[in-house]
PDB file of C-alpha atoms in Angstrom:
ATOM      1  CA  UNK A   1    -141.403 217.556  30.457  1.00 88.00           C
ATOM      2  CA  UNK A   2    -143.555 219.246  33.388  1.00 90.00           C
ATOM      3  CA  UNK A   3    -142.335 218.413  36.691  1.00 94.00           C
ATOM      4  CA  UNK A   4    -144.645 219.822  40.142  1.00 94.00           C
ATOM      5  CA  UNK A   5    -145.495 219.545  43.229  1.00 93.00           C
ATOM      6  CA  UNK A   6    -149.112 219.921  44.807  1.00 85.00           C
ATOM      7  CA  UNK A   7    -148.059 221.802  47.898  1.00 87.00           C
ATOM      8  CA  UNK A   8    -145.245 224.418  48.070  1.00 90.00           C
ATOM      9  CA  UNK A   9    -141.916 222.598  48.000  1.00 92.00           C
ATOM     10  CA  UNK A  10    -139.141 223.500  50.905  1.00 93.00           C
ATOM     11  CA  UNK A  11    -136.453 226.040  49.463  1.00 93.00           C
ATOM     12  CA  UNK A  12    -133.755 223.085  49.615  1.00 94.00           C
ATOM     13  CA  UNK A  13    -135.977 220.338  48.093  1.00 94.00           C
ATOM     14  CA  UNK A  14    -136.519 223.325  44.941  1.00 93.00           C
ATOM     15  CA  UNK A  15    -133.233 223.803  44.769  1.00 93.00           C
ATOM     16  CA  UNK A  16    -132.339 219.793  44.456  1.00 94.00           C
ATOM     17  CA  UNK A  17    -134.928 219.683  42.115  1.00 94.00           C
ATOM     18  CA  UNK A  18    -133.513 222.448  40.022  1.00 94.00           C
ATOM     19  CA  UNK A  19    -130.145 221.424  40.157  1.00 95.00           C
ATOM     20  CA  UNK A  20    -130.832 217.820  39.318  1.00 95.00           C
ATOM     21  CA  UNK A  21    -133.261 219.213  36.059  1.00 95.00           C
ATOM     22  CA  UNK A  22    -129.849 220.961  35.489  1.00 93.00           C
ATOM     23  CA  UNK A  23    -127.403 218.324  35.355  1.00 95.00           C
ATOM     24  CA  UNK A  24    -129.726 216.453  33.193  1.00 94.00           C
ATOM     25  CA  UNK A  25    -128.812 218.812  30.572  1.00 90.00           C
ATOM     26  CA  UNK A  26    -131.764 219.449  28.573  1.00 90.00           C
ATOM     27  CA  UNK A  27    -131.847 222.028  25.679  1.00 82.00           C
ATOM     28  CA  UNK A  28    -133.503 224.151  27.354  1.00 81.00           C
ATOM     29  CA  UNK A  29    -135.574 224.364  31.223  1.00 85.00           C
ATOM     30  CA  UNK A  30    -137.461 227.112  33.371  1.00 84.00           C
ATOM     31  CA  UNK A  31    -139.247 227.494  36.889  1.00 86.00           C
ATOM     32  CA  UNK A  32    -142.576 227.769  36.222  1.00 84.00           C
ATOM     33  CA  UNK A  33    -143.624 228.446  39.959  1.00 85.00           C
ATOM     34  CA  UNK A  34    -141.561 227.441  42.907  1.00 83.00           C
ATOM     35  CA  UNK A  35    -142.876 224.167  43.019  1.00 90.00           C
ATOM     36  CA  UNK A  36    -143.206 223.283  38.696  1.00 91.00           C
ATOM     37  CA  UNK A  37    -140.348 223.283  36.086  1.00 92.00           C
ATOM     38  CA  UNK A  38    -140.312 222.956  32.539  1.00 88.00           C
ATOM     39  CA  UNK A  39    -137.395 221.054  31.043  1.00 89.00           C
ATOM     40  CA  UNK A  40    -137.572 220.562  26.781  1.00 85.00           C
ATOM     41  CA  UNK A  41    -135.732 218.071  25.653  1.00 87.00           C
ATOM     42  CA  UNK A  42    -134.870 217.002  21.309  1.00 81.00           C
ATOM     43  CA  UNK A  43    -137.434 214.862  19.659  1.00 77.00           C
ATOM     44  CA  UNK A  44    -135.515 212.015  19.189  1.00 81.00           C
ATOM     45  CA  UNK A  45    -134.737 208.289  21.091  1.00 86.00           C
ATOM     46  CA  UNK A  46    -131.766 210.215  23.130  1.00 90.00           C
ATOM     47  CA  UNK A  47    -133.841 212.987  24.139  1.00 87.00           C
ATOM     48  CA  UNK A  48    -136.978 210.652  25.025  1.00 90.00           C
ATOM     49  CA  UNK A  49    -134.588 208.754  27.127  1.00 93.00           C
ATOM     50  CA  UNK A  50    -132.634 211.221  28.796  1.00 94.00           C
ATOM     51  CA  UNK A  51    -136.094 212.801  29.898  1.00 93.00           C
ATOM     52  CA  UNK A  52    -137.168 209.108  31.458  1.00 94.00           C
ATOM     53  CA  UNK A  53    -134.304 209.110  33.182  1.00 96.00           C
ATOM     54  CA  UNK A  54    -134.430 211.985  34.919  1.00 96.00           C
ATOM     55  CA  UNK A  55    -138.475 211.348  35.577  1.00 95.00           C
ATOM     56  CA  UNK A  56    -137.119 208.281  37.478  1.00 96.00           C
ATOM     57  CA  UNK A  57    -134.312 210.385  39.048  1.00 96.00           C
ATOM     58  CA  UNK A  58    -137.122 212.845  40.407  1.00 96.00           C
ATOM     59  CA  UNK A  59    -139.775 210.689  41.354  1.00 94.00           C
ATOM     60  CA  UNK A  60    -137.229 208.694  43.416  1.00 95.00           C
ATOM     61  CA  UNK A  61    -135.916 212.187  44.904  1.00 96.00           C
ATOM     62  CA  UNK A  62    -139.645 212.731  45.787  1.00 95.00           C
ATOM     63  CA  UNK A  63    -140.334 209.223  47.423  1.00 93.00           C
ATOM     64  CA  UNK A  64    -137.573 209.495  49.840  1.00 95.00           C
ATOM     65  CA  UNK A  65    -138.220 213.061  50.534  1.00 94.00           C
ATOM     66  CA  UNK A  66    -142.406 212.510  51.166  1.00 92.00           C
ATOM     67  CA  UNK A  67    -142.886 215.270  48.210  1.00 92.00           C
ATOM     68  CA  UNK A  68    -146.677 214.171  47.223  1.00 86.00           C
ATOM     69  CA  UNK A  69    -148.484 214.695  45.546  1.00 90.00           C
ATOM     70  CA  UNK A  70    -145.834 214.643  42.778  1.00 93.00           C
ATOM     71  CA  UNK A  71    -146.205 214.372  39.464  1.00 93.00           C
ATOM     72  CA  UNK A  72    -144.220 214.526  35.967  1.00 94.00           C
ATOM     73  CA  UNK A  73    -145.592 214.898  32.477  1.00 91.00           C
ATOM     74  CA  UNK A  74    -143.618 213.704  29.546  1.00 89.00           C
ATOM     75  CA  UNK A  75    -145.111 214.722  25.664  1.00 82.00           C
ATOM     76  CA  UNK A  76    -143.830 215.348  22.869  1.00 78.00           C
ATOM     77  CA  UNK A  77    -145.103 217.781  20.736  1.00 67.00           C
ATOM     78  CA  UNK A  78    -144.339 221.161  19.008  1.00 62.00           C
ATOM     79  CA  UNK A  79    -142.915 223.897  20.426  1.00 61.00           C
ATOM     80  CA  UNK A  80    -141.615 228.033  19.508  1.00 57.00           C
ATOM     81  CA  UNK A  81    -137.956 228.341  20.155  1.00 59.00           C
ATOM     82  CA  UNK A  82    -135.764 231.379  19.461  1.00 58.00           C
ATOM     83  CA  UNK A  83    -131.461 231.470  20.698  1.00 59.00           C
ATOM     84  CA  UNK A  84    -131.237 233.420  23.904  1.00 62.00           C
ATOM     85  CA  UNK A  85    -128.316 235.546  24.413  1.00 62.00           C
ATOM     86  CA  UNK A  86    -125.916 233.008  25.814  1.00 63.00           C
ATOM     87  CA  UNK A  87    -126.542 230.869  22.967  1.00 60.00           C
ATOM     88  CA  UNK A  88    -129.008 228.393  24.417  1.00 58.00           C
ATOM     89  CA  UNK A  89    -132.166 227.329  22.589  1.00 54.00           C
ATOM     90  CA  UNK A  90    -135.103 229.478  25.005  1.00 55.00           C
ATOM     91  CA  UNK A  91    -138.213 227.147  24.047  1.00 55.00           C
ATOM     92  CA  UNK A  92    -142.140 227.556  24.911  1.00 59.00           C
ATOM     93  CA  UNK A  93    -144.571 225.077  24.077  1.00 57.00           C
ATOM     94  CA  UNK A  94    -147.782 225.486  21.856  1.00 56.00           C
ATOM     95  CA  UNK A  95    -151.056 226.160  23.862  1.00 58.00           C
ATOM     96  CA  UNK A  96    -151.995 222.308  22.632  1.00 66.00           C
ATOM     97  CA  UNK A  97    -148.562 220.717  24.084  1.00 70.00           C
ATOM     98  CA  UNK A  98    -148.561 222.965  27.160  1.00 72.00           C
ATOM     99  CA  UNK A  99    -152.334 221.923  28.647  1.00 77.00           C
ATOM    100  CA  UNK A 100    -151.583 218.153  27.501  1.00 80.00           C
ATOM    101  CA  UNK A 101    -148.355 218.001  29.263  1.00 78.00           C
ATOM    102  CA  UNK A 102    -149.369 219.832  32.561  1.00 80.00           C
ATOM    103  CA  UNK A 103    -152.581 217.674  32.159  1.00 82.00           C
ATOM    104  CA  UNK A 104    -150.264 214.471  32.261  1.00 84.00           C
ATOM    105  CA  UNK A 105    -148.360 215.779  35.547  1.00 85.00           C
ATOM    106  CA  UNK A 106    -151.645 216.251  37.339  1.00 83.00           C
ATOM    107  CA  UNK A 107    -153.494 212.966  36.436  1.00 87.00           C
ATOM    108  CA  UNK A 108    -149.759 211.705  37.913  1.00 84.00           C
ATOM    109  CA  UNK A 109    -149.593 213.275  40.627  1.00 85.00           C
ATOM    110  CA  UNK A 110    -152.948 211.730  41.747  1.00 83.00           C
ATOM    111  CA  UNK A 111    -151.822 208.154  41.275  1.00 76.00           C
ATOM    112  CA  UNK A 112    -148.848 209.022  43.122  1.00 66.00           C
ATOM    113  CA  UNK A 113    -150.804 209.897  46.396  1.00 57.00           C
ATOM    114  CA  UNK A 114    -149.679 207.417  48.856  1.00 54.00           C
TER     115      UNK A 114
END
């Protein structure tokens, strides 16, 4: 899942953001820029769902918060992992993933315009 913004997002809307990407416990997440976040969830129905959810969770936070253009891409596909100190997977998408998901957020983001 790629989550962003189109124009620079307030520090306390980022920080909602990031603490609601959080609490949706996904294997593994990262700030990509202070308005984009990476969040990986499993490949299977529980994972797919959990990431739905919080796409609906976000894209409500952004509605009542005028944060547009907004966009989310969700895609499954292959990704490098390795265990990070703490025990936590640390995952990157494949070049192939990574330009088809942030692809997906952007062509989102412009349907989202209001």
């Amino acid at each position: 899942m790629y989550v962003m913004a189109s124009e620079p997002l307030a520090p306390d809307h980022a920080r909602e953001l990031h603490d609601r990407i959080a609490a949706a416990a996904p294997e593994s997440f990262e700030v990509y820029s202070p308005s984009s976040f990476f969040a990986y969830f499993t490949g299977t129905a529980e994972g797919e769902h959990l990431a739905q959810d919080l796409a609906q969770q976000l894209r409500q936070y952004a509605l009542e918060r005028s944060i547009h253009p907004f966009g989310i891409g969700i895609r499954p596909g292959q990704c490098m992992g390795s265990f990070a100190s703490h025990g936590r997977l640390s995952a990157r998408l494949t070049n192939e993933t990574l330009d088809d998901v942030i692809n997906a957020a952007i062509k989102d983001a412009a349907v989202q315009r209001p």
